[in-house]
């Protein structure tokens, strides 16, 4: 597995169910041309998480970036029509896998326990899980954010997780795809809460996600407690993504 502690910043692109072969060819051409003039720094980890169907195509073309899955099966192998296992992701070169994204939790009813099983499956196959947590707007307005995050983190982590193999992504659900973001102080407060007040997480890498774009990425990345970004919509626009990467 990679030594994730050596990375000063980790920037993951979550393409969700978007893209096409044509899109990917153009995106990778433009990413190579523009971005890597700026990034020669091995301490920056860039991860592209495409839809499964395009993963192998990208695995063969990616330079200077790592490949990630957006999800993996609860099961290791067998009669689970439509599923993709962690070992299949590893087989094609994935070193990361997003697990427990709020869209999976909300639309597909994934529970903390299922997220922890998916994290276990990833780790068994030498893939770093990126475990997503975040509160709803209602929970935020009820001042329950920290309580909700503590429970999600404790129950979504597995016994084998540690700061060398697992990444946490804090993604407030109300910020995802909405154009809204917490203030920098709020982001700092939540990341510090996870690192300092939930026992055992002080050295974990914690990414922020939710409406990150080039106009706000620098400010967020400059926060001491933020180890990187998980980017949805803005990662589909290569110019935006290049600007975010040239922080
Ligand atoms: P967004 O999505 O950047 O489009 O808000 C982030 C995510 O869902 O990971």
Coordinates of N, CA and C and ligand atoms in Angstrom, one line a residue:
X1 N 0.8 -1.2 0.0 CA 0.0 0.0 0.0 C 0.9 1.2 0.0
X2 N 0.3 2.4 -0.4 CA 1.0 3.6 -0.4 C 1.3 4.1 1.0
X3 N 2.3 4.9 1.2 CA 2.5 5.5 2.5 C 1.7 6.9 2.5
X4 N 0.5 6.8 2.9 CA -0.3 8.0 2.7 C 0.1 9.2 3.6
X5 N 0.9 8.8 4.7 CA 1.3 9.9 5.6 C 2.3 10.8 4.9
X6 N 3.0 10.3 3.9 CA 4.0 11.2 3.2 C 3.4 12.3 2.4
X7 N 2.1 12.2 2.1 CA 1.4 13.2 1.3 C 1.0 14.4 2.1
X8 N 1.4 15.6 1.6 CA 1.1 16.8 2.3 C -0.4 17.2 1.9
X9 N -0.8 17.0 0.7 CA -2.2 17.2 0.3 C -2.6 16.1 -0.6
X10 N -3.9 15.7 -0.4 CA -4.5 14.6 -1.2 C -5.8 15.2 -1.9
X11 N -5.8 15.2 -3.2 CA -6.9 15.8 -4.0 C -7.6 14.7 -4.8
X12 N -8.8 14.4 -4.5 CA -9.5 13.3 -5.1 C -10.7 13.9 -6.0
X13 N -10.8 13.4 -7.2 CA -11.9 13.8 -8.1 C -12.9 12.6 -8.1
X14 N -14.1 13.0 -7.7 CA -15.2 12.0 -7.7 C -16.1 12.4 -8.9
X15 N -16.0 11.6 -10.0 CA -16.7 11.9 -11.2 C -18.2 11.5 -11.1
X16 N -18.5 10.7 -10.1 CA -19.9 10.2 -9.9 C -20.3 9.5 -11.3
X17 N -21.6 9.5 -11.7 CA -22.0 8.8 -12.9 C -22.0 9.7 -14.1
X18 N -20.8 10.2 -14.4 CA -20.6 11.2 -15.5 C -19.4 10.8 -16.3
X19 N -19.4 11.2 -17.6 CA -18.2 10.9 -18.4 C -18.6 10.0 -19.6
X20 N -17.6 10.0 -20.5 CA -17.7 9.1 -21.7 C -16.3 8.9 -22.2
X21 N -16.1 8.0 -23.1 CA -14.7 7.8 -23.6 C -14.1 9.1 -24.2
X22 N -15.0 9.8 -24.9 CA -14.5 11.0 -25.5 C -14.1 12.1 -24.4
X23 N -15.0 12.2 -23.4 CA -14.7 13.1 -22.3 C -13.4 12.7 -21.7
X24 N -13.2 11.5 -21.5 CA -11.9 11.0 -20.8 C -10.7 11.3 -21.6
X25 N -10.8 11.0 -22.9 CA -9.6 11.3 -23.7 C -9.2 12.8 -23.7
X26 N -10.3 13.7 -23.8 CA -10.0 15.1 -23.8 C -9.5 15.5 -22.4
X27 N -10.1 15.0 -21.4 CA -9.7 15.4 -20.0 C -8.3 15.0 -19.7
X28 N -7.9 13.8 -20.1 CA -6.5 13.4 -19.7 C -5.5 14.1 -20.6
X29 N -5.8 14.4 -21.8 CA -4.9 15.3 -22.6 C -4.7 16.6 -22.0
X30 N -5.8 17.3 -21.6 CA -5.7 18.6 -21.0 C -5.0 18.6 -19.7
X31 N -5.3 17.6 -18.9 CA -4.7 17.5 -17.6 C -3.2 17.3 -17.7
X32 N -2.8 16.5 -18.6 CA -1.3 16.3 -18.7 C -0.7 17.6 -19.2
X33 N -1.3 18.3 -20.2 CA -0.7 19.5 -20.7 C -0.5 20.6 -19.7
X34 N -1.6 20.9 -18.9 CA -1.6 22.0 -18.1 C -1.0 21.8 -16.7
X35 N -1.6 20.8 -16.1 CA -1.4 20.6 -14.6 C 0.0 20.3 -14.2
X36 N 0.6 19.4 -14.9 CA 1.9 18.9 -14.4 C 3.1 19.7 -14.6
X37 N 2.8 20.8 -15.3 CA 3.9 21.9 -15.2 C 4.0 22.4 -13.8
X38 N 2.8 22.5 -13.2 CA 2.8 23.0 -11.8 C 3.1 22.0 -10.7
X39 N 2.7 20.8 -11.0 CA 2.9 19.8 -10.0 C 4.0 18.8 -10.3
X40 N 5.1 19.0 -9.7 CA 6.2 18.1 -9.9 C 6.5 17.5 -8.5
X41 N 5.6 17.7 -7.6 CA 5.8 17.4 -6.2 C 5.2 16.1 -5.8
X42 N 6.1 15.2 -5.5 CA 5.6 13.8 -5.1 C 4.8 13.8 -3.8
X43 N 4.8 14.9 -3.1 CA 4.0 14.9 -1.9 C 2.6 15.3 -2.1
X44 N 2.2 15.6 -3.3 CA 0.8 15.8 -3.7 C 0.2 14.6 -4.3
X45 N -0.9 14.1 -3.7 CA -1.5 12.9 -4.2 C -2.8 13.3 -5.0
X46 N -2.9 13.0 -6.2 CA -4.1 13.3 -7.0 C -4.7 11.9 -7.4
X47 N -6.0 11.8 -7.1 CA -6.7 10.6 -7.3 C -7.9 10.9 -8.2
X48 N -8.1 10.1 -9.3 CA -9.2 10.2 -10.1 C -10.1 9.0 -9.9
X49 N -11.4 9.2 -9.6 CA -12.4 8.2 -9.3 C -13.5 8.2 -10.4
X50 N -13.3 7.4 -11.5 CA -14.2 7.4 -12.6 C -15.3 6.4 -12.3
X51 N -16.4 6.4 -13.1 CA -17.3 5.3 -13.1 C -16.6 4.0 -13.4
X52 N -17.1 2.8 -12.8 CA -16.4 1.6 -13.0 C -16.1 1.2 -14.4
X53 N -17.0 1.5 -15.3 CA -16.9 1.1 -16.7 C -15.6 1.7 -17.4
X54 N -15.3 2.9 -16.9 CA -14.1 3.6 -17.5 C -12.8 3.4 -16.7
X55 N -12.9 2.7 -15.6 CA -11.7 2.6 -14.8 C -10.5 2.0 -15.5
X56 N -10.7 0.9 -16.2 CA -9.6 0.2 -16.8 C -9.0 1.1 -17.9
X57 N -9.8 1.7 -18.7 CA -9.4 2.7 -19.7 C -8.5 3.7 -19.1
X58 N -8.9 4.3 -18.0 CA -8.1 5.3 -17.3 C -6.9 4.8 -16.7
X59 N -7.0 3.6 -16.1 CA -5.8 3.0 -15.5 C -4.6 2.9 -16.5
X60 N -5.0 2.6 -17.7 CA -3.9 2.5 -18.7 C -3.4 3.8 -19.2
X61 N -4.1 4.9 -18.9 CA -3.6 6.2 -19.4 C -3.1 7.2 -18.4
X62 N -3.5 6.9 -17.1 CA -3.2 7.9 -16.1 C -1.7 8.0 -15.9
X63 N -1.2 9.3 -15.8 CA 0.2 9.6 -15.5 C 0.1 10.5 -14.3
X64 N 1.0 10.4 -13.4 CA 1.1 11.3 -12.2 C -0.2 11.3 -11.3
X65 N -1.1 10.5 -11.6 CA -2.3 10.4 -10.7 C -2.6 9.0 -10.3
X66 N -3.3 8.8 -9.2 CA -3.7 7.5 -8.8 C -5.1 7.3 -9.2
X67 N -5.5 6.0 -9.2 CA -6.9 5.6 -9.6 C -7.6 5.2 -8.4
X68 N -8.9 5.6 -8.3 CA -9.8 5.3 -7.2 C -11.1 4.7 -7.7
X69 N -11.7 3.9 -6.8 CA -13.1 3.5 -7.1 C -14.1 4.4 -6.4
X70 N -15.3 4.4 -6.8 CA -16.3 5.3 -6.1 C -17.1 4.5 -5.1
X71 N -16.9 3.2 -5.1 CA -17.7 2.3 -4.2 C -17.1 0.9 -4.4
X72 N -17.4 -0.1 -3.5 CA -17.0 -1.5 -3.8 C -18.1 -2.3 -3.2
X73 N -18.1 -3.6 -3.6 CA -19.2 -4.5 -3.1 C -19.0 -4.8 -1.6
X74 N -20.1 -5.1 -1.0 CA -20.1 -5.6 0.4 C -19.5 -7.0 0.5
X75 N -19.4 -7.7 -0.7 CA -19.0 -9.1 -0.7 C -17.7 -9.2 -1.5
X76 N -16.9 -10.2 -1.2 CA -15.6 -10.4 -1.8 C -15.7 -11.0 -3.2
X77 N -16.6 -12.0 -3.4 CA -16.8 -12.5 -4.8 C -18.0 -13.4 -4.8
X78 N -18.5 -13.7 -6.0 CA -19.6 -14.6 -6.1 C -20.8 -14.1 -6.8
X79 N -22.0 -14.6 -6.4 CA -23.2 -14.4 -7.2 C -23.9 -13.1 -6.7
X80 N -23.3 -12.0 -7.1 CA -23.9 -10.7 -6.7 C -24.0 -9.8 -7.9
X81 N -25.0 -10.1 -8.7 CA -25.1 -9.4 -10.0 C -25.0 -7.9 -10.0
X82 N -24.1 -7.4 -10.8 CA -24.0 -5.9 -10.9 C -23.0 -5.4 -9.9
X83 N -22.4 -6.2 -9.0 CA -21.5 -5.6 -8.1 C -20.0 -5.7 -8.6
X84 N -19.2 -4.9 -8.0 CA -17.7 -4.9 -8.3 C -17.0 -5.0 -7.0
X85 N -16.1 -6.0 -7.0 CA -15.4 -6.3 -5.7 C -14.2 -5.4 -5.5
X86 N -13.7 -5.3 -4.3 CA -12.5 -4.6 -4.0 C -11.3 -5.3 -4.7
X87 N -11.3 -6.6 -4.8 CA -10.2 -7.3 -5.5 C -10.2 -6.9 -7.0
X88 N -11.3 -6.8 -7.6 CA -11.4 -6.4 -9.0 C -10.8 -5.0 -9.2
X89 N -11.1 -4.1 -8.2 CA -10.6 -2.7 -8.3 C -9.0 -2.8 -8.2
X90 N -8.6 -3.6 -7.2 CA -7.1 -3.7 -7.1 C -6.5 -4.3 -8.3
X91 N -7.1 -5.2 -8.9 CA -6.6 -5.9 -10.1 C -6.4 -4.9 -11.2
X92 N -7.2 -3.9 -11.4 CA -7.0 -2.9 -12.5 C -6.2 -1.7 -12.0
X93 N -5.7 -1.7 -10.8 CA -4.7 -0.7 -10.4 C -5.3 0.4 -9.4
X94 N -6.5 0.1 -8.9 CA -7.0 1.1 -7.9 C -6.2 1.0 -6.6
X95 N -5.9 2.2 -6.1 CA -5.2 2.2 -4.8 C -6.1 2.9 -3.7
X96 N -7.2 3.4 -4.1 CA -8.1 4.1 -3.2 C -9.5 3.7 -3.6
X97 N -10.4 3.8 -2.6 CA -11.9 3.6 -2.9 C -12.7 4.4 -2.0
X98 N -13.6 5.3 -2.6 CA -14.5 6.0 -1.8 C -15.5 5.1 -1.2
X99 N -15.8 5.1 0.1 CA -16.8 4.3 0.7 C -17.7 5.2 1.5
X100 N -19.0 4.8 1.5 CA -20.0 5.6 2.3 C -20.2 7.0 1.9
X101 N -20.1 7.3 0.6 CA -20.4 8.6 0.1 C -21.9 8.9 0.5
X102 N -22.3 10.1 0.7 CA -23.6 10.4 1.2 C -24.7 10.0 0.2
X103 N -24.3 10.0 -1.1 CA -25.3 9.6 -2.1 C -25.5 8.1 -2.0
X104 N -24.5 7.3 -1.6 CA -24.7 5.9 -1.4 C -25.5 5.7 -0.1
X105 N -25.2 6.5 0.9 CA -26.0 6.3 2.2 C -27.4 6.7 2.0
X106 N -27.7 7.8 1.3 CA -29.1 8.3 1.2 C -29.9 7.5 0.1
X107 N -29.3 7.4 -1.1 CA -30.1 6.9 -2.2 C -30.1 5.3 -2.1
X108 N -29.0 4.8 -1.6 CA -28.9 3.3 -1.6 C -29.0 2.7 -0.2
X109 N -29.4 3.6 0.7 CA -29.6 3.2 2.1 C -28.4 2.5 2.8
X110 N -27.2 2.9 2.4 CA -26.1 2.2 3.1 C -25.9 2.6 4.5
X111 N -25.7 1.6 5.4 CA -25.6 1.9 6.8 C -24.1 2.1 7.2
X112 N -23.9 2.6 8.4 CA -22.5 2.7 8.9 C -21.8 1.3 8.9
X113 N -22.6 0.3 9.3 CA -22.1 -1.1 9.4 C -21.6 -1.6 8.0
X114 N -22.4 -1.3 7.0 CA -22.1 -1.7 5.6 C -20.8 -0.9 5.1
X115 N -20.8 0.3 5.5 CA -19.6 1.1 5.1 C -18.3 0.5 5.7
X116 N -18.5 0.1 7.0 CA -17.3 -0.5 7.6 C -16.9 -1.8 7.0
X117 N -17.9 -2.6 6.5 CA -17.5 -3.8 5.8 C -16.8 -3.5 4.5
X118 N -17.3 -2.5 3.8 CA -16.7 -2.1 2.5 C -15.2 -1.6 2.8
X119 N -15.1 -0.9 3.9 CA -13.7 -0.4 4.2 C -12.8 -1.6 4.5
X120 N -13.4 -2.6 5.2 CA -12.6 -3.9 5.5 C -12.2 -4.6 4.2
X121 N -13.2 -4.7 3.3 CA -12.9 -5.4 2.1 C -11.8 -4.7 1.3
X122 N -11.9 -3.3 1.3 CA -10.9 -2.5 0.6 C -9.5 -2.8 1.2
X123 N -9.4 -2.7 2.5 CA -8.1 -2.9 3.2 C -7.6 -4.3 3.0
X124 N -8.5 -5.3 2.9 CA -8.0 -6.7 2.7 C -7.3 -6.8 1.3
X125 N -7.7 -5.9 0.4 CA -7.2 -6.0 -1.0 C -6.2 -4.8 -1.2
X126 N -5.6 -4.3 -0.1 CA -4.6 -3.3 -0.2 C -5.0 -2.0 -0.9
X127 N -6.3 -1.7 -0.7 CA -6.9 -0.4 -1.2 C -7.1 0.5 0.0
X128 N -6.8 1.8 -0.1 CA -7.0 2.7 1.0 C -8.5 3.2 0.9
X129 N -9.3 2.9 1.9 CA -10.7 3.4 1.8 C -10.7 4.9 2.2
X130 N -11.5 5.7 1.5 CA -11.8 7.1 1.8 C -13.2 7.1 2.3
X131 N -13.3 7.1 3.7 CA -14.6 7.0 4.3 C -15.3 8.3 4.5
X132 N -16.5 8.5 3.9 CA -17.2 9.8 3.9 C -18.1 9.9 5.0
X133 N -18.1 11.0 5.6 CA -19.1 11.3 6.7 C -19.6 12.8 6.5
X134 N -20.7 13.0 7.1 CA -21.2 14.4 7.0 C -22.7 14.5 7.5
X135 N -23.0 15.7 7.9 CA -24.3 15.9 8.5 C -25.3 16.5 7.5
X136 N -26.6 16.3 7.8 CA -27.6 17.0 7.0 C -27.8 18.4 7.5
X137 N -28.5 19.2 6.7 CA -28.8 20.6 7.1 C -29.6 20.6 8.4
X138 N -30.6 19.7 8.5 CA -31.4 19.7 9.7 C -30.5 19.4 10.9
X139 N -29.6 18.4 10.8 CA -28.7 18.1 11.9 C -27.8 19.3 12.3
X140 N -27.4 20.0 11.2 CA -26.5 21.2 11.5 C -27.3 22.2 12.3
X141 N -28.6 22.5 11.8 CA -29.4 23.5 12.4 C -29.8 23.1 13.8
X142 N -29.8 21.8 14.1 CA -30.1 21.3 15.5 C -28.9 21.2 16.3
X143 N -27.8 21.8 15.8 CA -26.5 21.7 16.5 C -26.0 20.3 16.9
X144 N -26.3 19.4 16.0 CA -26.0 18.0 16.2 C -24.8 17.5 15.4
X145 N -24.2 18.4 14.6 CA -23.1 18.0 13.7 C -22.0 17.1 14.4
X146 N -21.5 17.5 15.5 CA -20.4 16.8 16.1 C -20.9 15.4 16.6
X147 N -22.0 15.4 17.2 CA -22.6 14.1 17.7 C -22.8 13.1 16.5
X148 N -23.3 13.7 15.4 CA -23.6 12.8 14.2 C -22.3 12.3 13.6
X149 N -21.3 13.2 13.5 CA -20.0 12.8 12.9 C -19.3 11.7 13.8
X150 N -19.3 11.9 15.1 CA -18.7 11.0 16.0 C -19.2 9.6 15.8
X151 N -20.6 9.5 15.8 CA -21.2 8.2 15.6 C -20.9 7.6 14.2
X152 N -21.0 8.4 13.2 CA -20.6 7.9 11.8 C -19.2 7.4 11.8
X153 N -18.3 8.2 12.3 CA -16.9 7.8 12.2 C -16.7 6.5 13.0
X154 N -17.1 6.5 14.3 CA -16.9 5.3 15.1 C -17.5 4.0 14.4
X155 N -18.7 4.1 13.9 CA -19.4 3.0 13.4 C -19.0 2.6 11.9
X156 N -18.4 3.6 11.2 CA -18.0 3.3 9.8 C -16.6 2.8 9.7
X157 N -15.8 3.0 10.7 CA -14.4 2.6 10.7 C -14.4 1.1 11.0
X158 N -13.4 0.4 10.6 CA -13.3 -1.0 11.0 C -12.0 -1.1 11.9
X159 N -11.9 -2.3 12.5 CA -10.9 -2.5 13.5 C -9.5 -2.4 12.9
X160 N -9.4 -2.6 11.6 CA -8.0 -2.6 11.0 C -7.6 -1.2 10.5
X161 N -8.6 -0.3 10.6 CA -8.3 1.1 10.1 C -7.3 1.8 11.0
X162 N -6.3 2.5 10.3 CA -5.4 3.3 11.1 C -5.0 4.5 10.2
X163 N -4.2 5.4 10.7 CA -3.9 6.6 9.9 C -3.0 6.4 8.8
X164 N -2.4 5.2 8.7 CA -1.6 4.9 7.5 C -2.4 4.3 6.4
X165 N -3.6 3.7 6.7 CA -4.3 3.0 5.6 C -5.6 3.6 5.2
X166 N -6.2 4.5 6.1 CA -7.5 4.9 5.9 C -7.6 6.5 5.9
X167 N -8.4 7.0 5.0 CA -8.6 8.5 4.9 C -10.1 8.8 5.2
X168 N -10.3 9.9 5.9 CA -11.7 10.3 6.2 C -12.0 11.5 5.3
X169 N -13.2 11.6 4.7 CA -13.6 12.8 4.0 C -14.8 13.4 4.7
X170 N -14.7 14.6 5.2 CA -15.8 15.3 5.8 C -16.6 16.0 4.7
X171 N -17.8 15.6 4.4 CA -18.6 16.2 3.4 C -20.0 16.5 3.9
X172 N -20.2 17.8 4.3 CA -21.5 18.1 4.8 C -22.5 17.9 3.7
X173 N -23.6 17.1 4.0 CA -24.5 16.7 2.9 C -25.2 18.0 2.2
X174 N -25.4 19.0 3.0 CA -26.1 20.2 2.5 C -25.1 21.0 1.6
X175 N -23.8 20.7 1.6 CA -22.9 21.4 0.8 C -22.6 20.7 -0.5
X176 N -23.0 19.4 -0.6 CA -22.7 18.7 -1.8 C -23.6 19.1 -3.0
X177 N -22.9 19.6 -4.0 CA -23.6 20.0 -5.3 C -24.5 21.2 -5.1
X178 N -24.5 21.9 -4.0 CA -25.4 22.9 -3.7 C -24.8 24.3 -4.0
X179 N -23.5 24.4 -4.1 CA -22.9 25.8 -4.2 C -22.7 26.4 -2.8
X180 N -23.2 25.7 -1.8 CA -23.0 26.2 -0.4 C -21.8 25.6 0.2
X181 N -21.1 26.3 1.1 CA -20.0 25.7 1.8 C -20.0 26.2 3.2
X182 N -19.5 25.4 4.2 CA -19.3 26.0 5.5 C -18.3 27.1 5.4
X183 N -18.2 28.0 6.4 CA -17.1 29.0 6.5 C -15.8 28.3 6.7
X184 N -14.7 29.0 6.5 CA -13.4 28.4 6.8 C -13.3 28.0 8.2
X185 N -13.8 28.9 9.1 CA -13.8 28.6 10.6 C -14.5 27.3 10.9
X186 N -15.7 27.2 10.2 CA -16.5 26.0 10.5 C -15.8 24.7 10.1
X187 N -15.1 24.8 8.9 CA -14.4 23.6 8.4 C -13.3 23.3 9.3
X188 N -12.5 24.3 9.7 CA -11.4 24.1 10.7 C -11.9 23.5 12.0
X189 N -13.0 24.0 12.5 CA -13.5 23.6 13.7 C -13.9 22.1 13.6
X190 N -14.6 21.7 12.5 CA -15.0 20.3 12.4 C -13.8 19.4 12.2
X191 N -12.8 19.8 11.4 CA -11.6 18.9 11.2 C -10.8 18.8 12.5
X192 N -10.7 19.9 13.2 CA -10.0 19.8 14.5 C -10.8 18.9 15.5
X193 N -12.1 19.0 15.5 CA -12.9 18.2 16.3 C -12.6 16.7 16.1
X194 N -12.6 16.3 14.8 CA -12.4 14.9 14.4 C -11.0 14.5 14.9
X195 N -10.0 15.4 14.6 CA -8.6 15.0 15.0 C -8.4 15.0 16.5
X196 N -9.0 15.9 17.2 CA -8.6 16.1 18.6 C -9.6 15.6 19.6
X197 N -10.9 15.5 19.2 CA -11.8 15.2 20.2 C -12.4 13.8 20.1
X198 N -12.3 13.2 18.9 CA -12.8 11.8 18.8 C -11.5 11.0 19.0
X199 N -11.5 10.2 20.0 CA -10.2 9.5 20.4 C -9.7 8.6 19.3
X200 N -8.4 8.8 19.0 CA -7.7 7.9 18.0 C -7.6 8.4 16.6
X201 N -8.1 9.6 16.3 CA -8.1 10.1 15.0 C -7.1 11.3 14.7
X202 N -6.3 11.6 15.7 CA -5.5 12.8 15.5 C -4.6 12.8 14.3
X203 N -4.1 11.6 13.9 CA -3.2 11.7 12.8 C -3.8 11.2 11.4
X204 N -5.1 11.1 11.4 CA -5.7 10.7 10.2 C -5.7 11.9 9.2
X205 N -5.6 11.5 7.9 CA -5.8 12.5 6.8 C -7.3 12.7 6.7
X206 N -7.6 14.0 6.7 CA -9.1 14.4 6.6 C -9.2 15.3 5.4
X207 N -10.0 14.9 4.4 CA -10.3 15.7 3.3 C -11.6 16.5 3.5
X208 N -11.7 17.6 2.9 CA -13.0 18.3 2.9 C -13.7 18.2 1.5
X209 N -15.0 17.9 1.5 CA -15.7 17.9 0.2 C -17.0 18.6 0.4
X210 N -17.5 19.1 -0.8 CA -18.8 19.8 -0.8 C -18.7 21.1 -1.4
X211 N -19.1 21.2 -2.7 CA -19.0 22.5 -3.5 C -17.6 23.2 -3.5
X212 N -16.6 22.3 -3.6 CA -15.3 22.9 -3.8 C -15.1 23.3 -5.3
X213 N -14.6 24.5 -5.5 CA -14.3 25.0 -6.8 C -13.1 25.8 -6.7
X214 N -12.6 26.3 -7.9 CA -11.3 27.0 -7.9 C -11.4 28.3 -7.0
X215 N -12.6 28.9 -6.9 CA -12.7 30.1 -6.2 C -12.6 29.9 -4.7
X216 N -12.8 28.7 -4.2 CA -12.7 28.5 -2.7 C -11.7 27.5 -2.3
X217 N -11.1 26.8 -3.3 CA -10.2 25.7 -2.9 C -9.0 26.1 -2.2
X218 N -8.4 27.2 -2.6 CA -7.1 27.6 -2.0 C -7.3 27.9 -0.5
X219 N -8.3 28.7 -0.2 CA -8.6 29.0 1.2 C -8.8 27.7 2.0
X220 N -9.5 26.8 1.5 CA -9.8 25.6 2.2 C -8.5 24.7 2.4
X221 N -7.8 24.6 1.3 CA -6.5 23.8 1.4 C -5.5 24.4 2.3
X222 N -5.5 25.7 2.5 CA -4.6 26.4 3.3 C -4.8 26.2 4.8
X223 N -6.0 25.7 5.2 CA -6.3 25.4 6.6 C -5.4 24.3 7.1
X224 N -4.8 24.5 8.3 CA -3.9 23.5 8.8 C -4.5 22.1 8.9
X225 N -5.8 22.1 9.3 CA -6.4 20.8 9.6 C -7.0 20.1 8.4
X226 N -6.9 20.7 7.2 CA -7.4 20.1 6.0 C -6.3 19.5 5.2
X227 N -6.4 18.2 5.0 CA -5.3 17.4 4.4 C -5.6 17.2 2.9
X228 N -6.7 17.8 2.4 CA -7.0 17.6 1.0 C -8.4 17.8 0.7
X229 N -8.8 17.5 -0.5 CA -10.2 17.8 -1.0 C -10.8 16.6 -1.7
X230 N -12.1 16.5 -1.6 CA -12.8 15.5 -2.4 C -13.8 16.3 -3.3
X231 N -13.6 16.3 -4.6 CA -14.3 17.2 -5.5 C -15.2 16.5 -6.4
X232 N -16.4 16.9 -6.5 CA -17.4 16.3 -7.4 C -17.4 17.2 -8.7
X233 N -18.5 18.0 -8.8 CA -18.8 18.8 -10.0 C -17.6 19.4 -10.6
X234 N -16.8 20.1 -9.8 CA -15.7 20.9 -10.4 C -14.6 20.0 -11.0
X235 N -14.6 18.7 -10.6 CA -13.5 17.9 -11.1 C -13.8 17.4 -12.5
X236 N -15.1 17.7 -13.0 CA -15.4 17.3 -14.3 C -15.1 18.3 -15.4
X237 N -14.7 19.5 -14.9 CA -14.2 20.6 -15.8 C -12.7 20.7 -15.7
X238 N -12.0 20.3 -16.7 CA -10.6 20.2 -16.6 C -9.9 21.5 -16.3
X239 N -10.5 22.6 -16.8 CA -9.9 23.9 -16.5 C -10.0 24.2 -15.0
X240 N -11.2 24.0 -14.5 CA -11.4 24.2 -13.0 C -10.5 23.3 -12.2
X241 N -10.4 22.0 -12.6 CA -9.6 21.1 -11.9 C -8.1 21.5 -11.9
X242 N -7.7 21.9 -13.1 CA -6.3 22.4 -13.2 C -6.0 23.6 -12.3
X243 N -7.0 24.5 -12.2 CA -6.8 25.7 -11.3 C -6.8 25.2 -9.9
X244 N -7.6 24.3 -9.5 CA -7.6 23.8 -8.1 C -6.3 23.1 -7.8
X245 N -5.7 22.4 -8.8 CA -4.5 21.7 -8.6 C -3.2 22.6 -8.5
X246 N -3.4 23.8 -9.1 CA -2.2 24.7 -9.0 C -2.3 25.7 -7.9
X247 N -2.6 25.1 -6.7 CA -2.7 25.9 -5.5 C -1.4 26.4 -5.0
Ligands
LIG1 P1 -19.5 18.5 -5.2 O1 -19.5 17.0 -4.7 O2 -18.0 18.9 -5.2 O3 -20.1 18.5 -6.6 O4 -20.3 19.3 -4.2 C1 -18.6 16.5 -3.8 C2 -18.8 15.0 -3.5 O5 -20.0 14.6 -3.6 O6 -17.9 14.3 -3.3

